[in-house]
Amino acid sequence: MSGLVRITQILKTSTSWSGTPLPGFHSGTTEIKMLHFKIAPGAKTSVHMHPLNGAGYMLSGELTMFSTEDPHGNFSHPGQVKKMTFKVGEAWAESVNIWHYGENQGSKDAEFILVFAGQADIPPTLSLSNL
């Protein structure tokens, strides 16, 4: 299903709009990352987690998110899985250090923006398939 999930970085900065440095969270340089996602109907993201705080906003379509309490990213135990669907105009805070994935179960592209804030040298997403 190559090409069905496309991610575009919209903003990457260590300063505010007025040019002042962003305050650090723990150490190092603070960085803001803004990503635009477009997921085709029937497509889903990899199982992943975010080591940074993030927030999302739905632009079009809908996105169903699944998370698991299993520390190894196992989704086979229904009692450990949570599900929530986000629709146009809805926003959310991303889960931090919890395995999850998003799936477009609708009939049109799901488009949304994610914004991450944290230390500049920490990636916003860690994929289970890459660990």
PDB file of C-alpha atoms in Angstrom:
ATOM      1  CA  MET A   1       0.000   0.000   0.000  1.00  0.00           C
ATOM      2  CA  SER A   2       2.868   2.321  -0.764  1.00  0.00           C
ATOM      3  CA  GLY A   3       1.815   5.917  -1.292  1.00  0.00           C
ATOM      4  CA  LEU A   4      -1.432   5.690   0.671  1.00  0.00           C
ATOM      5  CA  VAL A   5      -0.040   7.432   3.750  1.00  0.00           C
ATOM      6  CA  ARG A   6       1.806  10.701   3.076  1.00  0.00           C
ATOM      7  CA  ILE A   7       3.324  12.929   5.771  1.00  0.00           C
ATOM      8  CA  THR A   8       4.392  16.522   5.113  1.00  0.00           C
ATOM      9  CA  GLN A   9       6.330  18.556   7.660  1.00  0.00           C
ATOM     10  CA  ILE A  10       4.776  22.045   7.811  1.00  0.00           C
ATOM     11  CA  LEU A  11       6.798  23.784  10.540  1.00  0.00           C
ATOM     12  CA  LYS A  12      10.097  23.124  12.323  1.00  0.00           C
ATOM     13  CA  THR A  13      11.396  25.905  14.557  1.00  0.00           C
ATOM     14  CA  SER A  14      13.244  26.681  17.781  1.00  0.00           C
ATOM     15  CA  THR A  15      12.002  30.267  17.975  1.00  0.00           C
ATOM     16  CA  SER A  16       8.635  31.980  18.317  1.00  0.00           C
ATOM     17  CA  TRP A  17       7.053  34.083  15.556  1.00  0.00           C
ATOM     18  CA  SER A  18       8.726  37.131  17.106  1.00  0.00           C
ATOM     19  CA  GLY A  19      12.168  35.507  17.018  1.00  0.00           C
ATOM     20  CA  THR A  20      12.582  34.709  20.723  1.00  0.00           C
ATOM     21  CA  PRO A  21      13.949  31.262  21.677  1.00  0.00           C
ATOM     22  CA  LEU A  22      11.406  28.719  22.892  1.00  0.00           C
ATOM     23  CA  PRO A  23      11.971  27.676  26.529  1.00  0.00           C
ATOM     24  CA  GLY A  24      13.445  24.221  27.094  1.00  0.00           C
ATOM     25  CA  PHE A  25      11.506  21.322  28.559  1.00  0.00           C
ATOM     26  CA  HIS A  26      14.369  19.311  30.072  1.00  0.00           C
ATOM     27  CA  SER A  27      17.610  20.190  28.363  1.00  0.00           C
ATOM     28  CA  GLY A  28      18.886  21.126  24.950  1.00  0.00           C
ATOM     29  CA  THR A  29      17.118  23.193  22.316  1.00  0.00           C
ATOM     30  CA  THR A  30      13.318  23.194  22.194  1.00  0.00           C
ATOM     31  CA  GLU A  31      11.772  22.466  18.817  1.00  0.00           C
ATOM     32  CA  ILE A  32       8.211  22.615  17.455  1.00  0.00           C
ATOM     33  CA  LYS A  33       7.279  20.215  14.635  1.00  0.00           C
ATOM     34  CA  MET A  34       4.018  20.489  12.672  1.00  0.00           C
ATOM     35  CA  LEU A  35       3.090  17.585  10.370  1.00  0.00           C
ATOM     36  CA  HIS A  36       0.296  17.253   7.799  1.00  0.00           C
ATOM     37  CA  PHE A  37      -1.049  13.697   7.350  1.00  0.00           C
ATOM     38  CA  LYS A  38      -3.179  12.389   4.500  1.00  0.00           C
ATOM     39  CA  ILE A  39      -4.375   8.795   4.851  1.00  0.00           C
ATOM     40  CA  ALA A  40      -6.367   7.102   2.082  1.00  0.00           C
ATOM     41  CA  PRO A  41      -9.535   5.109   2.853  1.00  0.00           C
ATOM     42  CA  GLY A  42      -8.592   1.681   4.215  1.00  0.00           C
ATOM     43  CA  ALA A  43      -4.990   2.682   5.005  1.00  0.00           C
ATOM     44  CA  LYS A  44      -3.450   2.798   8.462  1.00  0.00           C
ATOM     45  CA  THR A  45      -0.286   4.032  10.103  1.00  0.00           C
ATOM     46  CA  SER A  46       2.349   1.776  11.601  1.00  0.00           C
ATOM     47  CA  VAL A  47       2.115   0.902  15.297  1.00  0.00           C
ATOM     48  CA  HIS A  48       4.057   3.695  16.977  1.00  0.00           C
ATOM     49  CA  MET A  49       4.455   5.878  20.073  1.00  0.00           C
ATOM     50  CA  HIS A  50       5.368   9.507  20.689  1.00  0.00           C
ATOM     51  CA  PRO A  51       8.113  10.434  23.195  1.00  0.00           C
ATOM     52  CA  LEU A  52       7.028  14.098  22.905  1.00  0.00           C
ATOM     53  CA  ASN A  53       3.854  15.988  23.743  1.00  0.00           C
ATOM     54  CA  GLY A  54       1.690  16.519  20.691  1.00  0.00           C
ATOM     55  CA  ALA A  55      -1.745  17.643  19.580  1.00  0.00           C
ATOM     56  CA  GLY A  56      -3.796  16.920  16.469  1.00  0.00           C
ATOM     57  CA  TYR A  57      -6.614  18.557  14.522  1.00  0.00           C
ATOM     58  CA  MET A  58      -8.827  16.908  11.869  1.00  0.00           C
ATOM     59  CA  LEU A  59      -9.120  18.812   8.580  1.00  0.00           C
ATOM     60  CA  SER A  60     -11.230  16.334   6.573  1.00  0.00           C
ATOM     61  CA  GLY A  61     -12.544  12.782   6.735  1.00  0.00           C
ATOM     62  CA  GLU A  62     -12.242  10.817   9.953  1.00  0.00           C
ATOM     63  CA  LEU A  63      -9.537   8.872  11.759  1.00  0.00           C
ATOM     64  CA  THR A  64     -10.026   5.968  14.146  1.00  0.00           C
ATOM     65  CA  MET A  65      -7.251   5.612  16.713  1.00  0.00           C
ATOM     66  CA  PHE A  66      -6.426   2.389  18.564  1.00  0.00           C
ATOM     67  CA  SER A  67      -4.117   2.228  21.604  1.00  0.00           C
ATOM     68  CA  THR A  68      -2.981  -0.640  23.786  1.00  0.00           C
ATOM     69  CA  GLU A  69      -1.884  -0.844  27.392  1.00  0.00           C
ATOM     70  CA  ASP A  70       0.466  -3.685  26.422  1.00  0.00           C
ATOM     71  CA  PRO A  71       4.071  -2.434  26.807  1.00  0.00           C
ATOM     72  CA  HIS A  72       5.162  -4.441  23.729  1.00  0.00           C
ATOM     73  CA  GLY A  73       2.496  -3.040  21.376  1.00  0.00           C
ATOM     74  CA  ASN A  74       0.338  -6.172  21.293  1.00  0.00           C
ATOM     75  CA  PHE A  75      -3.265  -5.463  20.211  1.00  0.00           C
ATOM     76  CA  SER A  76      -4.582  -9.048  20.551  1.00  0.00           C
ATOM     77  CA  HIS A  77      -6.119  -8.537  24.033  1.00  0.00           C
ATOM     78  CA  PRO A  78      -9.400  -6.580  23.599  1.00  0.00           C
ATOM     79  CA  GLY A  79      -9.468  -5.568  27.272  1.00  0.00           C
ATOM     80  CA  GLN A  80      -6.224  -3.623  26.799  1.00  0.00           C
ATOM     81  CA  VAL A  81      -7.279  -1.816  23.604  1.00  0.00           C
ATOM     82  CA  LYS A  82      -8.952   1.605  23.493  1.00  0.00           C
ATOM     83  CA  LYS A  83     -10.607   3.032  20.371  1.00  0.00           C
ATOM     84  CA  MET A  84     -11.691   6.570  19.487  1.00  0.00           C
ATOM     85  CA  THR A  85     -12.777   8.173  16.195  1.00  0.00           C
ATOM     86  CA  PHE A  86     -11.995  11.799  15.408  1.00  0.00           C
ATOM     87  CA  LYS A  87     -14.017  13.779  12.834  1.00  0.00           C
ATOM     88  CA  VAL A  88     -13.585  17.108  11.016  1.00  0.00           C
ATOM     89  CA  GLY A  89     -12.969  19.991  13.425  1.00  0.00           C
ATOM     90  CA  GLU A  90     -12.075  17.784  16.406  1.00  0.00           C
ATOM     91  CA  ALA A  91      -8.739  18.136  18.189  1.00  0.00           C
ATOM     92  CA  TRP A  92      -6.865  15.843  20.560  1.00  0.00           C
ATOM     93  CA  ALA A  93      -3.757  15.566  22.683  1.00  0.00           C
ATOM     94  CA  GLU A  94      -1.534  12.734  21.490  1.00  0.00           C
ATOM     95  CA  SER A  95      -0.786   9.871  23.838  1.00  0.00           C
ATOM     96  CA  VAL A  96       2.826   9.866  25.029  1.00  0.00           C
ATOM     97  CA  ASN A  97       4.840   6.636  25.359  1.00  0.00           C
ATOM     98  CA  ILE A  98       1.798   4.434  24.565  1.00  0.00           C
ATOM     99  CA  TRP A  99       1.685   2.154  21.504  1.00  0.00           C
ATOM    100  CA  HIS A 100      -1.068   3.130  19.077  1.00  0.00           C
ATOM    101  CA  TYR A 101      -2.013   3.456  15.415  1.00  0.00           C
ATOM    102  CA  GLY A 102      -4.529   5.327  13.292  1.00  0.00           C
ATOM    103  CA  GLU A 103      -6.776   3.855  10.609  1.00  0.00           C
ATOM    104  CA  ASN A 104      -8.995   5.512   8.021  1.00  0.00           C
ATOM    105  CA  GLN A 105     -12.184   3.448   8.191  1.00  0.00           C
ATOM    106  CA  GLY A 106     -14.120   6.077   6.216  1.00  0.00           C
ATOM    107  CA  SER A 107     -14.783   6.511   2.489  1.00  0.00           C
ATOM    108  CA  LYS A 108     -12.641   9.636   1.850  1.00  0.00           C
ATOM    109  CA  ASP A 109      -9.098  10.757   2.679  1.00  0.00           C
ATOM    110  CA  ALA A 110      -8.442  11.555   6.339  1.00  0.00           C
ATOM    111  CA  GLU A 111      -6.365  14.732   6.637  1.00  0.00           C
ATOM    112  CA  PHE A 112      -5.073  16.116   9.905  1.00  0.00           C
ATOM    113  CA  ILE A 113      -2.334  18.231  11.418  1.00  0.00           C
ATOM    114  CA  LEU A 114      -0.116  17.070  14.305  1.00  0.00           C
ATOM    115  CA  VAL A 115       2.055  19.467  16.283  1.00  0.00           C
ATOM    116  CA  PHE A 116       4.859  18.205  18.532  1.00  0.00           C
ATOM    117  CA  ALA A 117       6.908  20.191  21.050  1.00  0.00           C
ATOM    118  CA  GLY A 118      10.059  18.947  22.720  1.00  0.00           C
ATOM    119  CA  GLN A 119      13.813  18.662  22.649  1.00  0.00           C
ATOM    120  CA  ALA A 120      15.248  19.206  19.139  1.00  0.00           C
ATOM    121  CA  ASP A 121      17.196  15.921  18.951  1.00  0.00           C
ATOM    122  CA  ILE A 122      14.255  13.650  19.951  1.00  0.00           C
ATOM    123  CA  PRO A 123      12.125  12.345  17.056  1.00  0.00           C
ATOM    124  CA  PRO A 124       8.352  12.866  17.469  1.00  0.00           C
ATOM    125  CA  THR A 125       7.525   9.242  16.575  1.00  0.00           C
ATOM    126  CA  LEU A 126       9.065   5.858  17.325  1.00  0.00           C
ATOM    127  CA  SER A 127       7.716   3.015  15.168  1.00  0.00           C
ATOM    128  CA  LEU A 128       7.328  -0.480  16.619  1.00  0.00           C
ATOM    129  CA  SER A 129       8.531  -1.933  13.301  1.00  0.00           C
ATOM    130  CA  ASN A 130      11.802   0.066  13.502  1.00  0.00           C
ATOM    131  CA  LEU A 131      12.774  -0.916  17.064  1.00  0.00           C
TER     132      LEU A 131
END
